[in-house]
Coordinates of C-alpha atoms in Angstrom, one line a residue:
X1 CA 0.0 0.0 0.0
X2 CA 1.5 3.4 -1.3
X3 CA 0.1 6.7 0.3
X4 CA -0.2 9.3 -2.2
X5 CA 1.3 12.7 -2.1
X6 CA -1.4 15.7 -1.6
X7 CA -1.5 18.8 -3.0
X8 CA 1.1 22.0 -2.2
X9 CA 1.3 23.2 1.2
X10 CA 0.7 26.5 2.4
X11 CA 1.6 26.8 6.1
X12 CA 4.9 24.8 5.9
X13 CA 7.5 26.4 7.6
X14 CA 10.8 26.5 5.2
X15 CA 12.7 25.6 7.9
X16 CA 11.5 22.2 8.9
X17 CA 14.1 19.2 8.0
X18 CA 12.1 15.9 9.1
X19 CA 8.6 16.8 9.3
X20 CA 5.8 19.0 9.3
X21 CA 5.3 21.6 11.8
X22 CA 2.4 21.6 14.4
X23 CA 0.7 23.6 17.2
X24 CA -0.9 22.4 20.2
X25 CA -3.8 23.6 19.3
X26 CA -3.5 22.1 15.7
X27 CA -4.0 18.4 14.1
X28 CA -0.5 17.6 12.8
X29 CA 0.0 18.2 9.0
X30 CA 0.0 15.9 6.6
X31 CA 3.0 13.1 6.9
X32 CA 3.9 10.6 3.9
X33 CA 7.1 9.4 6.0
X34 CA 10.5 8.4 4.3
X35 CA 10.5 8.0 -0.2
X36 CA 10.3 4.3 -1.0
X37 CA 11.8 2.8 -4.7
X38 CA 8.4 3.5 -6.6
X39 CA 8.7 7.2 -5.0
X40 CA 11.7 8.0 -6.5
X41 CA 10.9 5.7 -9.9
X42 CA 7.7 8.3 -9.9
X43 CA 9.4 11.3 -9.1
X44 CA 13.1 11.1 -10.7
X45 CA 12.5 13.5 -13.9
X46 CA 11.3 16.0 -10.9
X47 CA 14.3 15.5 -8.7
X48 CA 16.8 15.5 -12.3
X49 CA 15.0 18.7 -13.4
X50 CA 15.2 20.4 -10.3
X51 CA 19.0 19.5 -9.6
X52 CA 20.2 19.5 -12.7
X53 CA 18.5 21.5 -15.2
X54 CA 17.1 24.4 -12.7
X55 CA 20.4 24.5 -10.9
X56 CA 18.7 24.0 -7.4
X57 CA 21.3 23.3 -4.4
X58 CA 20.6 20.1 -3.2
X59 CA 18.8 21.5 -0.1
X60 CA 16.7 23.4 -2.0
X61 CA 15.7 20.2 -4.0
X62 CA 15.2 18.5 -0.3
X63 CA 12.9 21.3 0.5
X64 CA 11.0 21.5 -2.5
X65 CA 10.0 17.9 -3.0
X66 CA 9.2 18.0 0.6
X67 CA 7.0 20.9 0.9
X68 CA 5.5 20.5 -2.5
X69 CA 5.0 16.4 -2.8
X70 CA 5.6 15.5 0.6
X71 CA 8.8 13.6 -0.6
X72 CA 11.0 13.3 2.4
X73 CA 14.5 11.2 2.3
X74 CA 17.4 12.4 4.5
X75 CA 20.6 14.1 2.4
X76 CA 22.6 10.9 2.9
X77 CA 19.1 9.0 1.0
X78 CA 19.4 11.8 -1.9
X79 CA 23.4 11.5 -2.2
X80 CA 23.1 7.1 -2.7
X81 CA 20.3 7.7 -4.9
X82 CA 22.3 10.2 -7.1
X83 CA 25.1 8.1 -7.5
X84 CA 22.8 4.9 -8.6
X85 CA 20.9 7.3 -11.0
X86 CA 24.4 8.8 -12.2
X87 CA 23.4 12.3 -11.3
X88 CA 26.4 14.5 -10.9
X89 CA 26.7 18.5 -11.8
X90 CA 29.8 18.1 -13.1
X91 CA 31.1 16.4 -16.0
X92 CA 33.7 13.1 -15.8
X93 CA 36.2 13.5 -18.0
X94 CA 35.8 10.4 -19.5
X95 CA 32.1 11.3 -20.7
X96 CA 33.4 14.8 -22.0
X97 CA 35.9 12.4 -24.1
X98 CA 33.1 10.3 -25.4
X99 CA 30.3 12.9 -25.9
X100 CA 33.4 14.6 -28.2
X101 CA 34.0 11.8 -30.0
X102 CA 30.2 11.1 -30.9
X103 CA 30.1 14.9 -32.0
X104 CA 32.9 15.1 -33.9
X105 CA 31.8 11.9 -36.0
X106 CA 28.1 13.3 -36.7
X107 CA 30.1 16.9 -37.6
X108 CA 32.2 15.1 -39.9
X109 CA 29.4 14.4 -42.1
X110 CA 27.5 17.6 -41.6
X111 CA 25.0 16.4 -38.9
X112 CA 24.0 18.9 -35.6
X113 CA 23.5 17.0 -32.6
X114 CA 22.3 17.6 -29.4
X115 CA 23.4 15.3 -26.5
X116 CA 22.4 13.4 -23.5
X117 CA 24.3 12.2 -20.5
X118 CA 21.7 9.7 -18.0
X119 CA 18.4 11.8 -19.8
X120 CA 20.1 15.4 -19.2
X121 CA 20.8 17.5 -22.2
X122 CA 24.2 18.7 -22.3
X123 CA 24.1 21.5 -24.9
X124 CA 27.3 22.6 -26.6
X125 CA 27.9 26.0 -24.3
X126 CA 28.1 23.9 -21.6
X127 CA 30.8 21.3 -22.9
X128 CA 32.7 24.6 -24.5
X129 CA 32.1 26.0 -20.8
X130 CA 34.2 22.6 -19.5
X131 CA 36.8 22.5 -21.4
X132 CA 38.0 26.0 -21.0
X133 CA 37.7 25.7 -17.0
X134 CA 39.1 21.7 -17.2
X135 CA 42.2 21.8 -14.8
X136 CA 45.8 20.7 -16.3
X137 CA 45.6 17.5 -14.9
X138 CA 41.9 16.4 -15.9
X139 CA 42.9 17.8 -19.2
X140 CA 45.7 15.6 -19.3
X141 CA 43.5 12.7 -18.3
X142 CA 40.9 13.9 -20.9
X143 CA 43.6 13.9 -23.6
X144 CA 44.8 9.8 -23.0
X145 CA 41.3 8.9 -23.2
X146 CA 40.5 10.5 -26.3
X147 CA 43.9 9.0 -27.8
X148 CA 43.5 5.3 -26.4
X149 CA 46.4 5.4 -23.8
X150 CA 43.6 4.9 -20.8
X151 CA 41.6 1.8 -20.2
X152 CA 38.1 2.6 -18.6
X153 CA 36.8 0.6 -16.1
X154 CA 33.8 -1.1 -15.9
X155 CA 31.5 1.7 -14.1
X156 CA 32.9 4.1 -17.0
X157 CA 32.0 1.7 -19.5
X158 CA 28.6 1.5 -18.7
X159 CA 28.9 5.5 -17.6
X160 CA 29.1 6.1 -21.7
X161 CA 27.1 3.7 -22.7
X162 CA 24.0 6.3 -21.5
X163 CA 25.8 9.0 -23.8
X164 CA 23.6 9.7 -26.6
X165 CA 23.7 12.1 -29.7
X166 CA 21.3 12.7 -32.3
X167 CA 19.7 15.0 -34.1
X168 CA 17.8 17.2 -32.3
X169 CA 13.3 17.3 -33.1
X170 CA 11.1 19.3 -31.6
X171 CA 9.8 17.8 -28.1
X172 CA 6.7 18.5 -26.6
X173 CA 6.4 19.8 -23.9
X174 CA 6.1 17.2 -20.6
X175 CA 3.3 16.8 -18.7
X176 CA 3.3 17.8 -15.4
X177 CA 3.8 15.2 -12.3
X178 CA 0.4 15.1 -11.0
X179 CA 0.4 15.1 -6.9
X180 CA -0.8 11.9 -5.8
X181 CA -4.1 11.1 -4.3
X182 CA -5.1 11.0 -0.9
X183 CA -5.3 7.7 0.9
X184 CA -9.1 7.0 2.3
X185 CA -9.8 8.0 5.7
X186 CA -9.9 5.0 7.1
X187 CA -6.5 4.0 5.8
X188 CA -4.9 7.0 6.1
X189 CA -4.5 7.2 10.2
X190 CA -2.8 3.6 10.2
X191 CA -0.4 4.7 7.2
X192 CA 0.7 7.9 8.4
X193 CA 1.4 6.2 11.6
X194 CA 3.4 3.3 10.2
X195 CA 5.6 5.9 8.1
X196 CA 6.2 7.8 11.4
X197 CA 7.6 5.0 12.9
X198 CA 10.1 4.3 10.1
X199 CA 10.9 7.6 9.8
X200 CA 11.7 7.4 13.3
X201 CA 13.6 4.3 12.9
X202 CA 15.6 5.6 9.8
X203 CA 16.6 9.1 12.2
X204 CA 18.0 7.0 14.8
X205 CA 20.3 4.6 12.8
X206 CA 20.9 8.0 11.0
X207 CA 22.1 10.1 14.1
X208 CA 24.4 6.8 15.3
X209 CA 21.8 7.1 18.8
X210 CA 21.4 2.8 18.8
X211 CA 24.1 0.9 19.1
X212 CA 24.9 -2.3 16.6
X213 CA 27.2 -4.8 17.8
X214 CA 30.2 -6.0 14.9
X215 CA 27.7 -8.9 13.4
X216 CA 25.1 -5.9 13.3
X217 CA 23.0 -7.1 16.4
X218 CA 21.2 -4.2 17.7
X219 CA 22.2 -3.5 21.9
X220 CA 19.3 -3.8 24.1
X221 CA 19.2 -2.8 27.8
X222 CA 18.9 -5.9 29.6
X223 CA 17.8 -5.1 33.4
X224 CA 16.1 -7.6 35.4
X225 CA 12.9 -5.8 34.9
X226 CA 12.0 -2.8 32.4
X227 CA 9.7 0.0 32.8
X228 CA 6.5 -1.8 31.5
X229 CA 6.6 -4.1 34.7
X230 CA 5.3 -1.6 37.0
X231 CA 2.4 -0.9 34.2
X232 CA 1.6 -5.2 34.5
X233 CA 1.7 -4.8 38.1
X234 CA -1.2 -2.0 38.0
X235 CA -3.2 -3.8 35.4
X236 CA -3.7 -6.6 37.8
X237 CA -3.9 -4.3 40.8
X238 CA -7.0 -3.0 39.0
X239 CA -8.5 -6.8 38.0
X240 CA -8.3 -7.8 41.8
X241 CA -10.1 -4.7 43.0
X242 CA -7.0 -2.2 44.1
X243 CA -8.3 0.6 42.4
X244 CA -5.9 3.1 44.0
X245 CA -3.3 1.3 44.6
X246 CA -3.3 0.9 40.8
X247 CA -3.4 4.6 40.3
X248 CA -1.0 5.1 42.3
X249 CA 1.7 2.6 40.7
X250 CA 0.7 4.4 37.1
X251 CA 0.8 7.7 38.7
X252 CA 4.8 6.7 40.1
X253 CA 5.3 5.3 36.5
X254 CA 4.2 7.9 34.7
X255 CA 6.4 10.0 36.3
X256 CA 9.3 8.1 35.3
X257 CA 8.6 7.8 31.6
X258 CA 10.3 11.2 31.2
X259 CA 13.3 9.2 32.2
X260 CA 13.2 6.8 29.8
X261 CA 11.9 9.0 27.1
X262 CA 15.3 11.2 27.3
X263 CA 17.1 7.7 27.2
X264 CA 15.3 6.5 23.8
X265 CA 16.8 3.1 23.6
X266 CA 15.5 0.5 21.1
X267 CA 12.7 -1.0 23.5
X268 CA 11.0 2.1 24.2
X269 CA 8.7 2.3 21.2
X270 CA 7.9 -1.6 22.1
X271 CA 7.2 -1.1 26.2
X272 CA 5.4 2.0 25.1
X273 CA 2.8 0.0 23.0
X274 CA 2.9 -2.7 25.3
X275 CA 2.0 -1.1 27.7
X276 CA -1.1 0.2 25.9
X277 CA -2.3 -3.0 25.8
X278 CA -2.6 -3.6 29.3
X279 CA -4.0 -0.4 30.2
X280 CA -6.8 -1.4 27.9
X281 CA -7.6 -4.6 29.7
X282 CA -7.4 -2.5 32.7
X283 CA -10.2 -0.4 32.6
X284 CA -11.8 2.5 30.4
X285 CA -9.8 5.3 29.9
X286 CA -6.4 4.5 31.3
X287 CA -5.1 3.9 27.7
X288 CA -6.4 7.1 26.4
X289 CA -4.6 8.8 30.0
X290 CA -0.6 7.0 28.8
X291 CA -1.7 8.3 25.0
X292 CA -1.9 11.6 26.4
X293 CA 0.6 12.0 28.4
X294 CA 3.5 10.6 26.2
X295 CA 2.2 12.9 23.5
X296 CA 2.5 16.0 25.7
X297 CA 5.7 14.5 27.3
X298 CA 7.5 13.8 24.1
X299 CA 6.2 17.0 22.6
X300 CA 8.5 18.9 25.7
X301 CA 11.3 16.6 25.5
X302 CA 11.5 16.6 21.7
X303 CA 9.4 19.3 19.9
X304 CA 6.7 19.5 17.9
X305 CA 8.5 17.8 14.9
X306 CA 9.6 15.0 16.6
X307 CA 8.2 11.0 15.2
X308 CA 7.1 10.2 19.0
X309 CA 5.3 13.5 19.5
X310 CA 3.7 13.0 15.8
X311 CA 3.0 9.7 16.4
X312 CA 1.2 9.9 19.5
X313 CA -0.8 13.1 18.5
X314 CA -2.7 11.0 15.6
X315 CA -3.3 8.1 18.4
X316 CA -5.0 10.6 20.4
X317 CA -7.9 10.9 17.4
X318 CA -8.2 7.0 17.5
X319 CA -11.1 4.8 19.6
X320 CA -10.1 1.8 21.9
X321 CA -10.5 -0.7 19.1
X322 CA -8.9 1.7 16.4
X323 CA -5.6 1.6 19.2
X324 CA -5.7 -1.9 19.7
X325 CA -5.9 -2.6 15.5
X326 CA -3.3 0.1 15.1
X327 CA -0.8 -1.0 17.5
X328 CA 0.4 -4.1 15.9
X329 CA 0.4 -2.3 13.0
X330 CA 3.0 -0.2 14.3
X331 CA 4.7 -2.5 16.5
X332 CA 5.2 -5.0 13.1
X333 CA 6.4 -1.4 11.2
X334 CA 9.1 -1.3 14.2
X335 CA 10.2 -4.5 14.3
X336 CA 10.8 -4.5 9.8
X337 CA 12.2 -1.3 10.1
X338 CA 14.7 -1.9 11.9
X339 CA 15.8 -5.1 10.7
X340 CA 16.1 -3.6 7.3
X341 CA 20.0 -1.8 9.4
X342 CA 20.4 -4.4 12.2
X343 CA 19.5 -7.7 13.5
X344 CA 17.3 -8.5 16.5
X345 CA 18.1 -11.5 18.3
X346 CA 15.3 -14.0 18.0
X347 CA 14.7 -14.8 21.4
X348 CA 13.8 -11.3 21.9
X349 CA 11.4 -11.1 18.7
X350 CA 9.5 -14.7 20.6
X351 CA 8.8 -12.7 23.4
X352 CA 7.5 -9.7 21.6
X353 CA 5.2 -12.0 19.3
X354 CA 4.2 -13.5 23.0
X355 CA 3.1 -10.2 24.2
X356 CA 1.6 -8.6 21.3
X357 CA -1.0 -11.7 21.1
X358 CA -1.3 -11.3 24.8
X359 CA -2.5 -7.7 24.4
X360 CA -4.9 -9.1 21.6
X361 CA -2.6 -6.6 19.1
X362 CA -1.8 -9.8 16.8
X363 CA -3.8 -13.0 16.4
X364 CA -2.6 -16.2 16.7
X365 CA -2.3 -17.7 13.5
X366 CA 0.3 -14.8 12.8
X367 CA 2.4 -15.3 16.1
X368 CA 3.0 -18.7 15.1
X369 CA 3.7 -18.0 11.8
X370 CA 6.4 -15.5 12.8
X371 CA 7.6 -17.7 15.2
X372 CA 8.0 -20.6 13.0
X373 CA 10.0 -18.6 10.5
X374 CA 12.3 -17.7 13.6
X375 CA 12.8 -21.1 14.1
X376 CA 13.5 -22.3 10.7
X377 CA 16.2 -19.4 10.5
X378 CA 17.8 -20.5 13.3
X379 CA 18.1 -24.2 12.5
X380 CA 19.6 -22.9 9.2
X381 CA 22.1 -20.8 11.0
X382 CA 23.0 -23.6 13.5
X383 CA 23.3 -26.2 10.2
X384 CA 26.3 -24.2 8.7
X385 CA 27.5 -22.9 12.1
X386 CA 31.2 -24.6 13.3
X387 CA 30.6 -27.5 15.5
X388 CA 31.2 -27.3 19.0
X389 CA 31.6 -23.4 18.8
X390 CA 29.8 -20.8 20.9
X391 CA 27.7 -19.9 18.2
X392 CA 26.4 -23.1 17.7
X393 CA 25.9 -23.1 21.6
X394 CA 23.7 -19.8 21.5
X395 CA 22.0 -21.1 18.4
X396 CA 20.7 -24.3 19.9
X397 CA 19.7 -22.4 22.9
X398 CA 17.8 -20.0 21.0
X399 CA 16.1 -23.0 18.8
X400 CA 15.0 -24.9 22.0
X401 CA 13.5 -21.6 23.5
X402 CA 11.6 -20.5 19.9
X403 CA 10.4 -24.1 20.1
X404 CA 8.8 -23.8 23.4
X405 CA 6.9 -20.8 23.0
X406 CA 5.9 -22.4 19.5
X407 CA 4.5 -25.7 21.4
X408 CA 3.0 -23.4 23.8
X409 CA 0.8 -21.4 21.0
X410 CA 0.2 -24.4 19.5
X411 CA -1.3 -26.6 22.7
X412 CA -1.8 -24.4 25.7
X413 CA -2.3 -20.6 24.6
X414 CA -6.2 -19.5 26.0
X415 CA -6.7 -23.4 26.5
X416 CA -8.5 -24.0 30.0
X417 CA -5.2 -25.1 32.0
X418 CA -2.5 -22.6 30.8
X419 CA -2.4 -21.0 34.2
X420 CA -1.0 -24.2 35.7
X421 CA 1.6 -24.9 32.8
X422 CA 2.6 -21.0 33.6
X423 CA 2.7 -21.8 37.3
X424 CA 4.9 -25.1 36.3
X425 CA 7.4 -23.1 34.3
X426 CA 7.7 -20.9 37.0
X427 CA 8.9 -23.2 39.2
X428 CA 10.7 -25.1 36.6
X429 CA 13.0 -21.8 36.0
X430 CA 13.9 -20.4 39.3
X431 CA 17.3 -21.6 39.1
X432 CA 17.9 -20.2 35.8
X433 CA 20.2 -17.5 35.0
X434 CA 17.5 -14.8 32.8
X435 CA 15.5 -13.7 35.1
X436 CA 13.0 -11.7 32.5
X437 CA 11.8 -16.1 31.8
X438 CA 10.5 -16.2 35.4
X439 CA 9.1 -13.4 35.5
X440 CA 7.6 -13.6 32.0
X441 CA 5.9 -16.5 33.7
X442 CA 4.7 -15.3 36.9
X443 CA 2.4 -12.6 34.6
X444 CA 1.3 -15.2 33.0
X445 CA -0.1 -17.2 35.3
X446 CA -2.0 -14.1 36.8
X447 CA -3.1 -13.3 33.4
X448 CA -4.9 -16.3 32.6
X449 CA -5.8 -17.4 36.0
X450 CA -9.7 -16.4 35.1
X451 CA -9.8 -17.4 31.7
X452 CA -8.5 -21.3 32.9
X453 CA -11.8 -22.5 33.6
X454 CA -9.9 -26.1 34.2
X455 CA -8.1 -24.8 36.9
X456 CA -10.1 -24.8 40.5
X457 CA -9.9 -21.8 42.7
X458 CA -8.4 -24.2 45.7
X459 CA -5.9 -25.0 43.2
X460 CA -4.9 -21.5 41.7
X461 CA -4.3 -21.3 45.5
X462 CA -2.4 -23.8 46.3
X463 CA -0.3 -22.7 42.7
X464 CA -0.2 -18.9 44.3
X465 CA 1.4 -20.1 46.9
X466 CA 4.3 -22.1 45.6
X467 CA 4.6 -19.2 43.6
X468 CA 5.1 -16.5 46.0
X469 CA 7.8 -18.8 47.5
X470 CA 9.4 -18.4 44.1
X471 CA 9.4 -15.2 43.7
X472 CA 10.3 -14.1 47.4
X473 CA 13.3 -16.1 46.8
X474 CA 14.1 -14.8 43.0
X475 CA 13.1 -11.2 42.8
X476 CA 12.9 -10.5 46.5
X477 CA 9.7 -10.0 49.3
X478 CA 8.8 -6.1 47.9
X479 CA 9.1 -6.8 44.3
X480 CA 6.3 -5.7 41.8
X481 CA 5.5 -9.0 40.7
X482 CA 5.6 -10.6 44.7
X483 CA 3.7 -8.3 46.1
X484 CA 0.9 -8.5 42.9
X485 CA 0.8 -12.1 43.5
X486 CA -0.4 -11.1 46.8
X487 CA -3.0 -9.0 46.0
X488 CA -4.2 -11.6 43.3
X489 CA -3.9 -14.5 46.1
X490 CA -6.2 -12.4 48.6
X491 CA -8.9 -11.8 45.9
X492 CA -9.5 -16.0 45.2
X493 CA -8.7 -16.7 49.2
X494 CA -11.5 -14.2 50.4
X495 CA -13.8 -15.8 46.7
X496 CA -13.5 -19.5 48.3
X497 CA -14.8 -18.1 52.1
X498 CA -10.9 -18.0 53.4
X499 CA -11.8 -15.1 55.0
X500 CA -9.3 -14.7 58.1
X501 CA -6.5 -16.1 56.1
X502 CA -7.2 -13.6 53.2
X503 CA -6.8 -11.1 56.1
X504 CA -3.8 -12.0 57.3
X505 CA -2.5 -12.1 53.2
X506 CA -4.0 -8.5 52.2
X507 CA -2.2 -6.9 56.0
X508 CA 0.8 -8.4 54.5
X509 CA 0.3 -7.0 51.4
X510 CA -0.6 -3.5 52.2
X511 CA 2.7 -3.5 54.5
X512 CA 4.6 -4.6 51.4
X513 CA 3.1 -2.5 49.3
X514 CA 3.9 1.0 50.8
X515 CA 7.5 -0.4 51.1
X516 CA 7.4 -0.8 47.4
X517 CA 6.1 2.3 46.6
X518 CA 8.6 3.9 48.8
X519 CA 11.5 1.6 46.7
X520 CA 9.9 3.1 43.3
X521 CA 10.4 6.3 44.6
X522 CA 14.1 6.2 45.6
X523 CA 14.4 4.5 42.5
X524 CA 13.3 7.7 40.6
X525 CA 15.8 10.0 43.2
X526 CA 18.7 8.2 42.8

């Protein structure tokens, strides 16, 4: 799907380099993101004429196409494209050798040309205009070309071959490059927003801001837990009845995302949208309320012109169900762009499929088809990897962990015992060295605790509570995902008339829970 150019701005500022201008009080302008192949196919007479033939600096050919056809590419896109299309101002000596040799044949037998290097016309003031300005030493160079003492290379060689003279005809005039239509309104939200985020991709590989390892695996931060835990705690906070103590976690993590905004490593786009997806299981409104606040956030930290502030702004237009469509639109635009300049390690995409079917952003006949195409590219890697080598070591770990979250889609996702197979693996990987499995885990048993209809309520208990043994011993008694467990515990001790013991659990919980609220907020001082 191609979104089509609109017609000429009038309030563009002249100055803006990435993308249109807004107010707060404003929708943002039009956005068509960075030029794909059949943009500059469409558009290359209009570049040609306006570099070439009008004369135009190259930033005044960026600003042009960009306030006039909504054409944006960054200078470095412009400079690769030139080269391919063979665009330069200045002559080559070797095509000033050959356009004089093809002239002085047709003159020897009384023919007028007129002459084209790549599609430009080179008239004859303009060759006269070379030669007399030529230096001594391209002069020289032009000279054992023209008597045979030089042998061109290969990109010369095919260089002359797009040298032509012939007699010149009259030419009608060309039509006009019409602007291109405007995408429906119902596509258009989801298409500007999926060319924001490569445009956003392509600025930071652009301004060096990620880092890429030697084999060009893009660096992740890898703490024990990320910013979008605090956000899982919350959402089940809210499903077990602790309205405030819910707000109250978003509330101390909404402060922090200006932290993490000013950071603007690889997985903040990701947790961003993830987290979106919990706040909508949460409860009415909460979504909308993170929307909001990242927009006006990122608007302060950034500008007005910044992909994050744009991004956001046009998700502040769109309905619950338009976010929760949209959002694996944009999360599958992420992940594409920015293996197009790095790779992502696959263990990584597996728990990103996970999550986005989680938060109902994919479905699951594509998570297992992205998953399964993991998989067969890292079999193929580990085939032709050296035996015995560490490669081959991290490549059979990361095919035994794609094919347990495959076998999982395939036999236990939203099937009526999942919670306890989540509870198992749990328990099965509290001695392991990645914590982010364990914990993966643990939110996954409270997820799917109510939807596990197989599962009895005495022995969701009884799985609760081998659980918070777990994670008292692996992430520690005031964690996010401990003390949640305990608030989830409560609710289904106090449901099956456990009333005194669910007592005893919520007074724990409340004592744990202002010491974790107090650890979030030295957290945030340090």
């Amino acid at each position: 799907m191609t979104l089509s150019h609109s017609h000429k701005r009038t309030h563009q500022s002249a100055n803006t380099t990435v993308t249109p201008q807004t107010t707060p009080q404003t929708t943002p302008q039009r956005y068509n993101g960075p030029a794909r192949d059949g943009d500059w196919a469409n558009y290359r007479d209009t570049i040609t004429s306006l570099y070439l033939d009008q004369n135009k600096s190259l930033k005044e050919v960026m600003r042009i196409m960009r306030e006039e056809y909504y054409f944006y590419a960054t200078e470095k896109m412009y400079k690769i494209r030139f080269n391919k299309w063979g665009l330069h101002k200045k002559l080559r000596a070797h095509q000033v050798a050959e356009l004089l040799v093809q002239r002085g044949k047709r003159a020897a037998v009384g023919k007028t040309s007129v002459s084209f290097v790549h599609g430009r016309k080179i008239d004859s003031d303009r060759l006269n205009t070379y030669l007399r300005r030529v230096s001594p030493s391209r002069r020289k160079e032009l000279m054992a070309i023209l008597s045979g003492h030089v042998e061109l290379g290969p990109a010369q060689k095919r260089s002359i071959e797009e040298i032509i003279c012939r007699t010149p005809s009259p030419e009608p005039e060309p039509e006009p490059m019409p602007r291109r239509i405007e995408a429906p309104d119902g596509l258009r939200l989801p298409e500007e927003c999926m060319q924001i985020v490569q445009s956003y991709v392509n600025g930071a590989f652009d301004a060096a801001m990620w880092q890429i390892t030697p084999d060009k695996e893009l660096v992740f931060p890898r703490p024990g837990k990320t910013w979008l835990d605090p956000v899982s705690s919350a959402r089940q906070l809210f499903v077990n009845g602790f309205t405030e103590q819910g707000f109250r976690m978003l509330r101390i993590t909404f402060d922090g995302y200006r932290d993490v905004l000013v950071r603007q490593d690889p997985s903040l786009l990701v947790e961003t949208c993830l987290a979106l997806g919990a706040l909508l299981q949460s409860g009415p409104g909460l979504a909308e309320s993170l929307i909001n606040y990242v927009c006006g956030m990122s608007r302060i930290v950034f500008g007005p012109t910044h992909p994050l502030y744009l991004l956001f702004a046009r998700l502040k237009t769109a309905s619950p169900s338009e976010i929760t469509r949209f959002m694996g639109l944009i999360m599958q635009t992420y992940l594409n762009a920015v293996q197009l300049d790095s790779r992502l390690k696959p263990t990584y995409l597996a728990t990103v499929y996970r999550a986005m079917l989680n938060s109902d952003f994919i479905d699951l006949t594509t998570a297992q088809k992205s998953m399964q195409d993991l998989l067969v590219d890292a079999k193929r890697k580990m085939k032709y990897s050296t035996p015995d080598s560490p490669i081959r070591e991290a490549l059979r770990k990361d095919v035994e962990f794609l094919q347990y979250h495959i076998s999982w889609l395939d036999k236990l996702h939203n099937k009526p015992t999942e919670a306890k197979v989540a509870a198992q693996t749990l328990i099965e990987t509290c001695g392991g060295d990645d914590p982010r499995v364990a914990r993966f885990s643990c939110y996954n048993m409270l997820r799917t605790l109510r939807s596990s209809y197989e599962v009895s309520d005495e022995e969701a208990i009884e799985l609760m509570y081998q659980s918070l043994s777990i994670c008292e011993t692996k992430f520690g008694r005031n964690d996010n995902a401990t003390v949640t467990l305990l608030a989830t515990l409560q609710s289904y001790l106090r449901r099956t008339g456990q009333v005194k013991e669910a007592a005893k659990i919520r007074a724990d919980f409340e004592t744990r829970w202002n010491e974790v609220v107090e650890g979030l907020h030295k957290v945030k001082t340090q």
